[in-house]
CSV table of C-alpha atoms and ligand atoms in Angstrom, one decimal:
chain,number,residue,atom,x,y,z
A,1,MET,CA,0.0,0.0,0.0
A,2,THR,CA,1.3,3.4,-0.9
A,3,GLU,CA,1.5,5.9,1.9
A,4,GLN,CA,-1.3,8.5,1.7
A,5,ARG,CA,-0.2,12.1,1.2
A,6,LYS,CA,-0.7,14.0,4.5
A,7,ILE,CA,-3.3,16.7,4.6
A,8,ALA,CA,-3.0,19.4,7.2
A,9,ILE,CA,-6.5,20.6,8.3
A,10,PRO,CA,-6.4,24.3,9.3
A,11,ALA,CA,-6.3,24.6,13.1
A,12,ASP,CA,-9.4,26.8,13.3
A,13,LEU,CA,-11.5,24.0,11.7
A,14,LEU,CA,-10.5,21.4,14.3
A,15,PRO,CA,-12.8,20.2,17.1
A,16,SER,CA,-11.9,20.9,20.7
A,17,ASP,CA,-11.2,17.2,21.2
A,18,GLY,CA,-10.6,14.6,18.4
A,19,ARG,CA,-12.3,11.6,20.0
A,20,PHE,CA,-15.4,10.5,18.0
A,21,GLY,CA,-15.2,6.7,18.6
A,22,SER,CA,-18.2,4.6,19.5
A,23,GLY,CA,-16.4,2.7,22.3
A,24,PRO,CA,-14.3,3.2,24.2
A,25,SER,CA,-15.7,6.6,23.7
A,26,ARG,CA,-14.8,10.2,24.8
A,27,ILE,CA,-14.2,10.4,28.6
A,28,VAL,CA,-14.6,13.8,30.3
A,29,SER,CA,-10.9,14.9,30.8
A,30,SER,CA,-11.4,16.5,34.1
A,31,PHE,CA,-12.6,13.2,35.5
A,32,VAL,CA,-9.3,11.7,34.5
A,33,ASP,CA,-7.4,14.6,36.2
A,34,ASP,CA,-9.5,14.2,39.3
A,35,LEU,CA,-8.8,10.4,39.3
A,36,ALA,CA,-5.0,11.1,39.1
A,37,SER,CA,-5.3,13.3,42.2
A,38,LEU,CA,-6.9,10.2,44.0
A,39,GLY,CA,-3.8,8.2,43.0
A,40,THR,CA,-2.9,7.3,46.6
A,41,SER,CA,-6.3,7.5,48.4
A,42,TYR,CA,-8.5,5.5,46.0
A,43,LEU,CA,-6.5,3.7,43.4
A,44,GLY,CA,-4.6,0.8,44.9
A,45,THR,CA,-7.1,0.3,47.8
A,46,SER,CA,-9.3,-2.6,48.6
A,47,HIS,CA,-12.6,-3.0,46.7
A,48,ARG,CA,-14.1,-4.6,49.9
A,49,ARG,CA,-13.6,-1.4,51.9
A,50,PRO,CA,-15.9,1.6,52.2
A,51,ARG,CA,-13.8,3.9,50.0
A,52,VAL,CA,-14.6,1.8,46.9
A,53,ARG,CA,-17.9,0.3,48.0
A,54,ASN,CA,-19.3,3.8,48.4
A,55,VAL,CA,-18.5,4.4,44.8
A,56,VAL,CA,-20.4,1.2,43.8
A,57,ALA,CA,-23.3,2.3,46.0
A,58,SER,CA,-23.3,5.7,44.4
A,59,ILE,CA,-23.4,4.1,40.9
A,60,ARG,CA,-26.3,1.9,41.9
A,61,GLU,CA,-28.2,4.8,43.4
A,62,GLY,CA,-27.4,7.1,40.4
A,63,LEU,CA,-28.7,4.5,37.9
A,64,THR,CA,-31.8,4.0,40.0
A,65,SER,CA,-32.5,7.8,39.9
A,66,LEU,CA,-31.5,8.1,36.2
A,67,TYR,CA,-34.0,5.4,35.2
A,68,ASP,CA,-36.5,6.2,38.0
A,69,LEU,CA,-36.5,2.5,38.8
A,70,PRO,CA,-39.7,1.3,40.5
A,71,ASP,CA,-39.6,-0.6,43.8
A,72,GLY,CA,-38.3,-4.1,43.4
A,73,TYR,CA,-36.0,-3.3,40.4
A,74,GLU,CA,-32.3,-3.6,41.2
A,75,VAL,CA,-29.0,-2.5,39.7
A,76,VAL,CA,-26.6,-5.5,39.4
A,77,LEU,CA,-23.0,-5.4,38.2
A,78,GLY,CA,-20.2,-7.7,37.5
A,79,VAL,CA,-16.8,-8.0,35.9
A,80,GLY,CA,-16.4,-8.7,32.2
A,81,GLY,CA,-18.5,-6.3,30.1
A,82,ALA,CA,-21.7,-7.0,28.1
A,83,THR,CA,-20.0,-9.9,26.3
A,84,SER,CA,-19.8,-11.8,29.6
A,85,PHE,CA,-23.4,-10.9,30.4
A,86,TRP,CA,-24.4,-12.9,27.3
A,87,ASP,CA,-22.7,-15.9,28.8
A,88,ALA,CA,-24.2,-15.2,32.2
A,89,ALA,CA,-27.7,-14.9,30.7
A,90,ALA,CA,-27.3,-18.2,28.8
A,91,PHE,CA,-26.6,-19.8,32.2
A,92,GLY,CA,-28.8,-17.9,34.5
A,93,LEU,CA,-31.6,-16.0,32.8
A,94,ILE,CA,-32.8,-18.2,30.0
A,95,GLU,CA,-34.8,-21.2,31.2
A,96,ASN,CA,-35.1,-23.3,28.0
A,97,ARG,CA,-35.5,-21.3,24.9
A,98,SER,CA,-35.1,-17.6,23.8
A,99,ALA,CA,-36.1,-15.5,20.9
A,100,HIS,CA,-33.5,-13.0,19.5
A,101,PHE,CA,-34.4,-9.9,17.4
A,102,VAL,CA,-31.1,-9.2,15.6
A,103,CYS,CA,-29.9,-6.5,13.3
A,104,GLY,CA,-26.2,-6.4,13.5
A,105,GLU,CA,-23.0,-7.7,15.0
A,106,PHE,CA,-23.8,-7.4,18.7
A,107,SER,CA,-27.3,-8.7,18.7
A,108,GLU,CA,-26.1,-11.6,16.6
A,109,LYS,CA,-23.4,-12.4,19.0
A,110,PHE,CA,-25.8,-13.0,21.9
A,111,ALA,CA,-27.9,-15.2,19.7
A,112,SER,CA,-24.9,-17.3,18.7
A,113,VAL,CA,-23.8,-17.7,22.4
A,114,VAL,CA,-27.3,-19.1,23.1
A,115,ALA,CA,-27.2,-21.3,20.0
A,116,GLY,CA,-24.0,-22.9,21.3
A,117,ALA,CA,-25.3,-23.6,24.8
A,118,PRO,CA,-25.8,-27.3,25.2
A,119,HIS,CA,-28.3,-27.0,28.0
A,120,LEU,CA,-30.7,-24.7,26.0
A,121,ASP,CA,-33.0,-25.3,23.0
A,122,ASP,CA,-32.0,-23.7,19.7
A,123,PRO,CA,-33.0,-20.0,19.9
A,124,VAL,CA,-35.6,-18.5,17.5
A,125,VAL,CA,-33.8,-15.8,15.6
A,126,ILE,CA,-35.7,-13.0,13.9
A,127,ALA,CA,-33.2,-11.0,11.8
A,128,ALA,CA,-33.5,-7.7,9.9
A,129,GLU,CA,-31.1,-6.6,7.2
A,130,TYR,CA,-28.2,-4.6,8.4
A,131,GLY,CA,-29.2,-0.9,8.4
A,132,SER,CA,-32.8,-1.8,9.4
A,133,ALA,CA,-34.5,-3.2,12.5
A,134,PRO,CA,-36.7,-6.2,13.1
A,135,VAL,CA,-40.3,-5.7,13.9
A,136,PRO,CA,-41.2,-7.1,17.4
A,137,GLU,CA,-43.7,-9.9,17.1
A,138,GLU,CA,-45.0,-12.6,19.4
A,139,VAL,CA,-42.9,-15.8,19.4
A,140,ALA,CA,-44.5,-18.9,20.9
A,141,GLY,CA,-42.7,-21.2,23.2
A,142,VAL,CA,-39.9,-18.9,24.5
A,143,ASP,CA,-39.2,-17.8,28.1
A,144,ALA,CA,-36.9,-14.9,27.2
A,145,THR,CA,-36.9,-12.4,24.4
A,146,SER,CA,-33.8,-10.5,23.5
A,147,TYR,CA,-33.7,-7.0,21.9
A,148,ILE,CA,-31.0,-4.5,21.3
A,149,HIS,CA,-31.8,-0.8,22.1
A,150,ASN,CA,-29.1,0.6,19.8
A,151,GLU,CA,-27.1,-1.6,17.4
A,152,THR,CA,-23.6,0.0,17.7
A,153,SER,CA,-22.3,-1.9,14.6
A,154,THR,CA,-24.9,-0.4,12.2
A,155,GLY,CA,-26.2,2.7,13.9
A,156,VAL,CA,-29.7,1.4,14.2
A,157,THR,CA,-32.1,2.2,17.1
A,158,ALA,CA,-34.6,-0.6,17.3
A,159,PRO,CA,-38.0,-0.5,19.0
A,160,PHE,CA,-38.7,-3.2,21.5
A,161,LEU,CA,-41.9,-4.2,23.1
A,162,ARG,CA,-43.2,-6.6,25.8
A,163,ILE,CA,-45.2,-9.1,23.8
A,164,GLY,CA,-46.4,-12.3,25.5
A,165,ASP,CA,-45.1,-13.2,29.0
A,166,SER,CA,-41.4,-14.1,28.4
A,167,LEU,CA,-38.7,-12.1,30.1
A,168,VAL,CA,-37.5,-9.1,28.0
A,169,VAL,CA,-33.7,-8.8,27.9
A,170,VAL,CA,-32.3,-5.7,26.3
A,171,ASP,CA,-28.7,-4.8,25.3
A,172,GLY,CA,-28.5,-1.1,26.1
A,173,THR,CA,-24.7,-0.7,25.7
A,174,SER,CA,-24.7,2.3,23.3
A,175,ALA,CA,-28.0,3.7,24.6
A,176,ALA,CA,-27.6,3.6,28.3
A,177,GLY,CA,-27.4,7.0,29.8
A,178,VAL,CA,-28.9,8.7,26.7
A,179,ILE,CA,-32.0,7.2,25.2
A,180,PRO,CA,-35.0,7.4,27.5
A,181,LEU,CA,-37.2,4.3,27.8
A,182,ASP,CA,-40.2,2.9,29.7
A,183,VAL,CA,-38.7,0.8,32.5
A,184,ARG,CA,-41.7,-1.5,32.6
A,185,SER,CA,-41.0,-2.7,29.0
A,186,PHE,CA,-38.0,-4.7,30.0
A,187,ASP,CA,-36.8,-7.2,32.7
A,188,ALA,CA,-33.1,-6.9,32.2
A,189,TYR,CA,-31.4,-3.9,30.6
A,190,TYR,CA,-27.7,-4.5,30.5
A,191,PHE,CA,-24.7,-2.5,29.2
A,192,SER,CA,-21.0,-1.9,29.3
A,193,PRO,CA,-20.0,1.5,30.6
A,194,GLN,CA,-17.4,2.5,27.9
A,195,LYS,CA,-19.8,3.5,25.2
A,196,ALA,CA,-22.8,5.9,25.8
A,197,LEU,CA,-21.7,6.3,29.4
A,198,GLY,CA,-18.2,7.5,28.5
A,199,SER,CA,-16.3,5.4,31.1
A,200,GLU,CA,-13.9,2.5,30.9
A,201,GLY,CA,-14.6,-1.1,30.0
A,202,GLY,CA,-14.4,-4.4,31.8
A,203,LEU,CA,-17.7,-4.1,33.7
A,204,TRP,CA,-21.3,-5.0,33.0
A,205,LEU,CA,-24.3,-3.5,34.6
A,206,ALA,CA,-27.9,-4.6,34.5
A,207,LEU,CA,-31.2,-3.0,35.6
A,208,VAL,CA,-33.3,-6.0,36.6
A,209,SER,CA,-37.1,-6.4,37.3
A,210,PRO,CA,-38.6,-8.5,40.1
A,211,ALA,CA,-39.5,-11.1,37.4
A,212,ALA,CA,-35.9,-11.3,36.3
A,213,ILE,CA,-34.7,-11.7,39.9
A,214,GLU,CA,-37.2,-14.5,40.4
A,215,ARG,CA,-36.0,-16.2,37.3
A,216,ILE,CA,-32.3,-15.9,38.3
A,217,GLU,CA,-33.0,-17.4,41.8
A,218,SER,CA,-35.2,-20.2,40.4
A,219,ILE,CA,-32.5,-21.3,37.9
A,220,ASN,CA,-29.9,-20.9,40.5
A,221,ALA,CA,-31.8,-23.3,42.8
A,222,SER,CA,-32.2,-25.9,39.9
A,223,ASP,CA,-29.5,-28.5,39.2
A,224,ARG,CA,-28.0,-26.6,36.2
A,225,TRP,CA,-24.3,-26.2,36.6
A,226,ILE,CA,-23.4,-22.5,36.5
A,227,PRO,CA,-19.7,-21.3,36.4
A,228,PRO,CA,-19.4,-19.2,39.6
A,229,PHE,CA,-17.9,-16.2,37.7
A,230,LEU,CA,-21.0,-16.2,35.4
A,231,SER,CA,-23.5,-16.6,38.2
A,232,LEU,CA,-26.2,-13.9,38.1
A,233,SER,CA,-27.4,-15.0,41.6
A,234,GLY,CA,-23.8,-14.4,42.8
A,235,ALA,CA,-23.7,-11.0,41.1
A,236,LEU,CA,-27.0,-10.1,42.7
A,237,SER,CA,-25.9,-11.0,46.2
A,238,ASN,CA,-22.6,-9.2,45.8
A,239,SER,CA,-24.2,-6.1,44.2
A,240,ARG,CA,-26.5,-5.9,47.2
A,241,LYS,CA,-23.4,-5.4,49.3
A,242,ASP,CA,-22.0,-2.8,46.8
A,243,GLN,CA,-19.3,-5.1,45.6
A,244,THR,CA,-18.5,-7.5,42.7
A,245,TYR,CA,-17.8,-11.2,42.8
A,246,ASN,CA,-14.2,-10.7,41.8
A,247,THR,CA,-11.9,-7.6,41.6
A,248,PRO,CA,-13.2,-4.8,39.4
A,249,ALA,CA,-11.2,-2.0,37.8
A,250,LEU,CA,-11.4,0.9,40.2
A,251,THR,CA,-10.8,3.3,37.4
A,252,THR,CA,-13.9,2.1,35.6
A,253,LEU,CA,-16.0,2.5,38.7
A,254,TYR,CA,-14.8,6.0,39.4
A,255,LEU,CA,-15.3,7.3,35.9
A,256,LEU,CA,-18.7,5.7,35.6
A,257,ASP,CA,-19.8,7.2,38.9
A,258,ARG,CA,-18.7,10.7,37.8
A,259,GLN,CA,-20.4,10.3,34.4
A,260,ILE,CA,-23.7,9.2,36.0
A,261,ALA,CA,-23.6,12.2,38.4
A,262,LEU,CA,-22.9,14.5,35.5
A,263,THR,CA,-25.8,13.1,33.5
A,264,LEU,CA,-28.1,13.6,36.4
A,265,ALA,CA,-26.9,17.1,37.1
A,266,ASP,CA,-27.3,18.0,33.4
A,267,GLY,CA,-30.9,17.1,33.4
A,268,GLY,CA,-31.0,13.3,33.1
A,269,LEU,CA,-31.9,11.2,30.1
A,270,GLU,CA,-34.1,13.8,28.4
A,271,SER,CA,-31.4,16.3,28.3
A,272,ALA,CA,-28.7,13.8,27.3
A,273,PHE,CA,-31.0,12.6,24.5
A,274,ARG,CA,-31.5,16.2,23.3
A,275,THR,CA,-27.8,16.8,23.0
A,276,SER,CA,-27.1,13.5,21.2
A,277,SER,CA,-30.1,13.9,18.9
A,278,ALA,CA,-29.0,17.4,17.9
A,279,SER,CA,-25.5,16.2,17.0
A,280,ALA,CA,-26.9,13.1,15.1
A,281,GLN,CA,-29.4,15.3,13.3
A,282,HIS,CA,-26.6,17.5,12.1
A,283,LEU,CA,-24.7,14.6,10.7
A,284,TYR,CA,-27.7,13.0,8.9
A,285,THR,CA,-28.6,16.4,7.4
A,286,TRP,CA,-25.1,17.0,6.4
A,287,ALA,CA,-24.9,13.5,4.7
A,288,GLU,CA,-28.2,14.1,2.9
A,289,SER,CA,-27.1,17.4,1.5
A,290,HIS,CA,-23.8,16.2,0.1
A,291,ALA,CA,-23.5,14.3,-3.2
A,292,TYR,CA,-20.7,12.1,-1.8
A,293,ALA,CA,-22.4,11.0,1.4
A,294,SER,CA,-25.7,9.5,2.5
A,295,PRO,CA,-27.1,8.0,5.8
A,296,PHE,CA,-26.6,4.2,5.8
A,297,VAL,CA,-29.9,3.8,7.7
A,298,GLU,CA,-32.6,4.8,5.2
A,299,ASP,CA,-35.6,4.5,7.4
A,300,LYS,CA,-35.5,7.7,9.6
A,301,ARG,CA,-37.3,5.9,12.4
A,302,PHE,CA,-34.4,3.6,12.9
A,303,ARG,CA,-31.6,6.2,12.7
A,304,SER,CA,-29.6,6.2,15.9
A,305,PRO,CA,-29.2,9.3,18.0
A,306,THR,CA,-25.9,8.0,19.4
A,307,VAL,CA,-24.0,6.2,16.6
A,308,VAL,CA,-24.3,7.7,13.2
A,309,THR,CA,-23.3,5.6,10.1
A,310,ILE,CA,-22.7,7.4,6.8
A,311,ASP,CA,-22.0,5.7,3.5
A,312,ILE,CA,-19.5,7.4,1.3
A,313,ASP,CA,-19.8,7.4,-2.5
A,314,ALA,CA,-17.7,4.8,-4.3
A,315,SER,CA,-15.7,7.5,-6.0
A,316,LEU,CA,-14.0,8.3,-2.6
A,317,SER,CA,-12.5,6.1,0.1
A,318,ALA,CA,-14.0,6.3,3.5
A,319,ASP,CA,-10.8,4.7,4.9
A,320,SER,CA,-8.6,7.4,3.3
A,321,ILE,CA,-10.8,10.1,4.8
A,322,ALA,CA,-10.5,8.5,8.2
A,323,VAL,CA,-6.7,8.3,7.8
A,324,ALA,CA,-6.5,12.0,6.8
A,325,LEU,CA,-8.6,12.9,9.9
A,326,ARG,CA,-6.5,10.6,12.1
A,327,ASP,CA,-3.3,12.5,10.9
A,328,ASN,CA,-4.9,15.6,12.4
A,329,GLY,CA,-5.9,14.0,15.7
A,330,ILE,CA,-9.5,13.2,14.8
A,331,VAL,CA,-9.8,9.5,15.6
A,332,ASP,CA,-12.1,6.4,15.4
A,333,VAL,CA,-14.5,7.5,12.7
A,334,GLU,CA,-13.7,4.4,10.7
A,335,GLY,CA,-16.8,2.2,9.8
A,336,TYR,CA,-17.4,-1.0,11.7
A,337,ARG,CA,-14.9,-3.5,10.2
A,338,LYS,CA,-17.2,-6.4,9.9
A,339,LEU,CA,-19.9,-4.4,8.2
A,340,GLY,CA,-17.4,-4.0,5.3
A,341,ARG,CA,-18.9,-0.9,3.8
A,342,ASN,CA,-17.3,2.3,2.4
A,343,GLN,CA,-18.5,4.0,5.5
A,344,LEU,CA,-17.8,6.4,8.4
A,345,ARG,CA,-19.2,5.8,11.8
A,346,VAL,CA,-19.4,8.7,14.3
A,347,ALA,CA,-20.4,8.6,18.0
A,348,THR,CA,-22.7,11.4,19.1
A,349,PHE,CA,-22.8,10.6,22.8
A,350,PRO,CA,-23.5,13.5,25.1
A,351,ASN,CA,-19.8,13.9,26.1
A,352,ILE,CA,-19.2,15.1,22.5
A,353,PRO,CA,-20.6,18.6,22.2
A,354,THR,CA,-22.6,19.4,19.1
A,355,ALA,CA,-20.1,22.1,18.3
A,356,ASP,CA,-17.4,19.4,17.9
A,357,VAL,CA,-19.7,17.5,15.5
A,358,LEU,CA,-20.1,20.6,13.4
A,359,ALA,CA,-16.3,21.0,13.4
A,360,LEU,CA,-16.0,17.4,12.3
A,361,THR,CA,-18.1,17.8,9.2
A,362,ALA,CA,-16.2,21.0,8.4
A,363,CYS,CA,-13.0,18.9,8.6
A,364,ILE,CA,-14.4,16.1,6.4
A,365,ASP,CA,-15.5,18.7,3.9
A,366,TYR,CA,-12.0,20.2,3.9
A,367,VAL,CA,-10.3,16.8,3.5
A,368,ILE,CA,-12.5,15.8,0.6
A,369,GLU,CA,-11.9,19.1,-1.1
A,370,VAL,CA,-8.1,18.8,-1.1
A,371,MET,CA,-7.8,15.0,-1.4
L,1,PLP,C1,-19.5,-2.9,22.6
L,1,PLP,C2,-20.8,-3.6,22.7
L,1,PLP,C3,-20.9,-4.8,23.4
L,1,PLP,C4,-19.7,-5.5,23.9
L,1,PLP,O1,-19.2,-4.8,25.0
L,1,PLP,P1,-17.9,-5.3,25.8
L,1,PLP,O2,-17.7,-4.4,26.9
L,1,PLP,O3,-16.8,-5.3,24.8
L,1,PLP,O4,-18.2,-6.7,26.2
L,1,PLP,C5,-22.2,-5.4,23.5
L,1,PLP,N1,-23.3,-4.8,22.9
L,1,PLP,C6,-23.2,-3.6,22.3
L,1,PLP,C7,-24.4,-3.0,21.8
L,1,PLP,C8,-22.0,-3.0,22.2
L,1,PLP,O5,-21.9,-1.8,21.6
């Protein structure tokens, strides 16, 4: 491959911060500075002691407020990220058979975990084409139904509904902390904190309903073998004590706690959603008004407010645009690899001010003009 000629974008066009990735996503820099100042009083101290457990308690209380959780709902957390929650759910949340509404890489991954679990029946998979979303429908004979609130790989926000009486299990990783939802429409809403919630990775969190808790405890009491690390019952009992089964990253906990507090102070989900939507709308409008760009998600109802995917005309290379931006400190706008399209993908999480998104499109325009 020949090296691409370097393009210098004029400094006055550049955004205040070059991070536009969908995860790990932009973290508020002052939180990182504050964390450094806690280098000897918080980092390197026991996660079983009040200093750290108070942070976990604050995260659990913060999420309870942010989502206005009704009595009986609980915030559960464990080490490992949303990926390990899929394994935990296959062991501890699905009784026999689940239905999966899939529309991209992440929703497919959960379905394939379940398909590989020898103790479960083959899942029912209802798939939509990439760039679209499946229509929720009643599936007979399942005890859990899996949806994704926002498919990070394709930039699709999918509707989900409680249909029938199975547990509703929703991946909220790139929506949590931004897209409002009716809490009574799910039983488990799980996510990793390094995407919409602008923190670090390695942790999963789940908001669970009384019905989900009942299911977790009844499977736990059955004779199914459950690896201790993946036990949701174990996660539940540890979470109630404001700790995790094994050692978490204290950095992740600290940053997440600060981000949740910021979201609450800034007006909660409604306000976060407004910020993200304004940024996303700018990008979609920008793409629609340029001959060389178009929104990948055609149906406006499914366009994500937090992860925007833009197809680039075949006469230009999206990868070359991304390389030119990267040379100028603007990073992680490459399309999702496995989608394999000539595409840019831009996060519009609330930590990224709309002014930076405006600056980003000005930089893309500049790069294309001189390329
Ligand atoms: C990133 C992502 C995951 C996986 O998260 P990890 O923290 O890497 O396990 C799962 N679901 C969605 C929607 C994601 O965006």
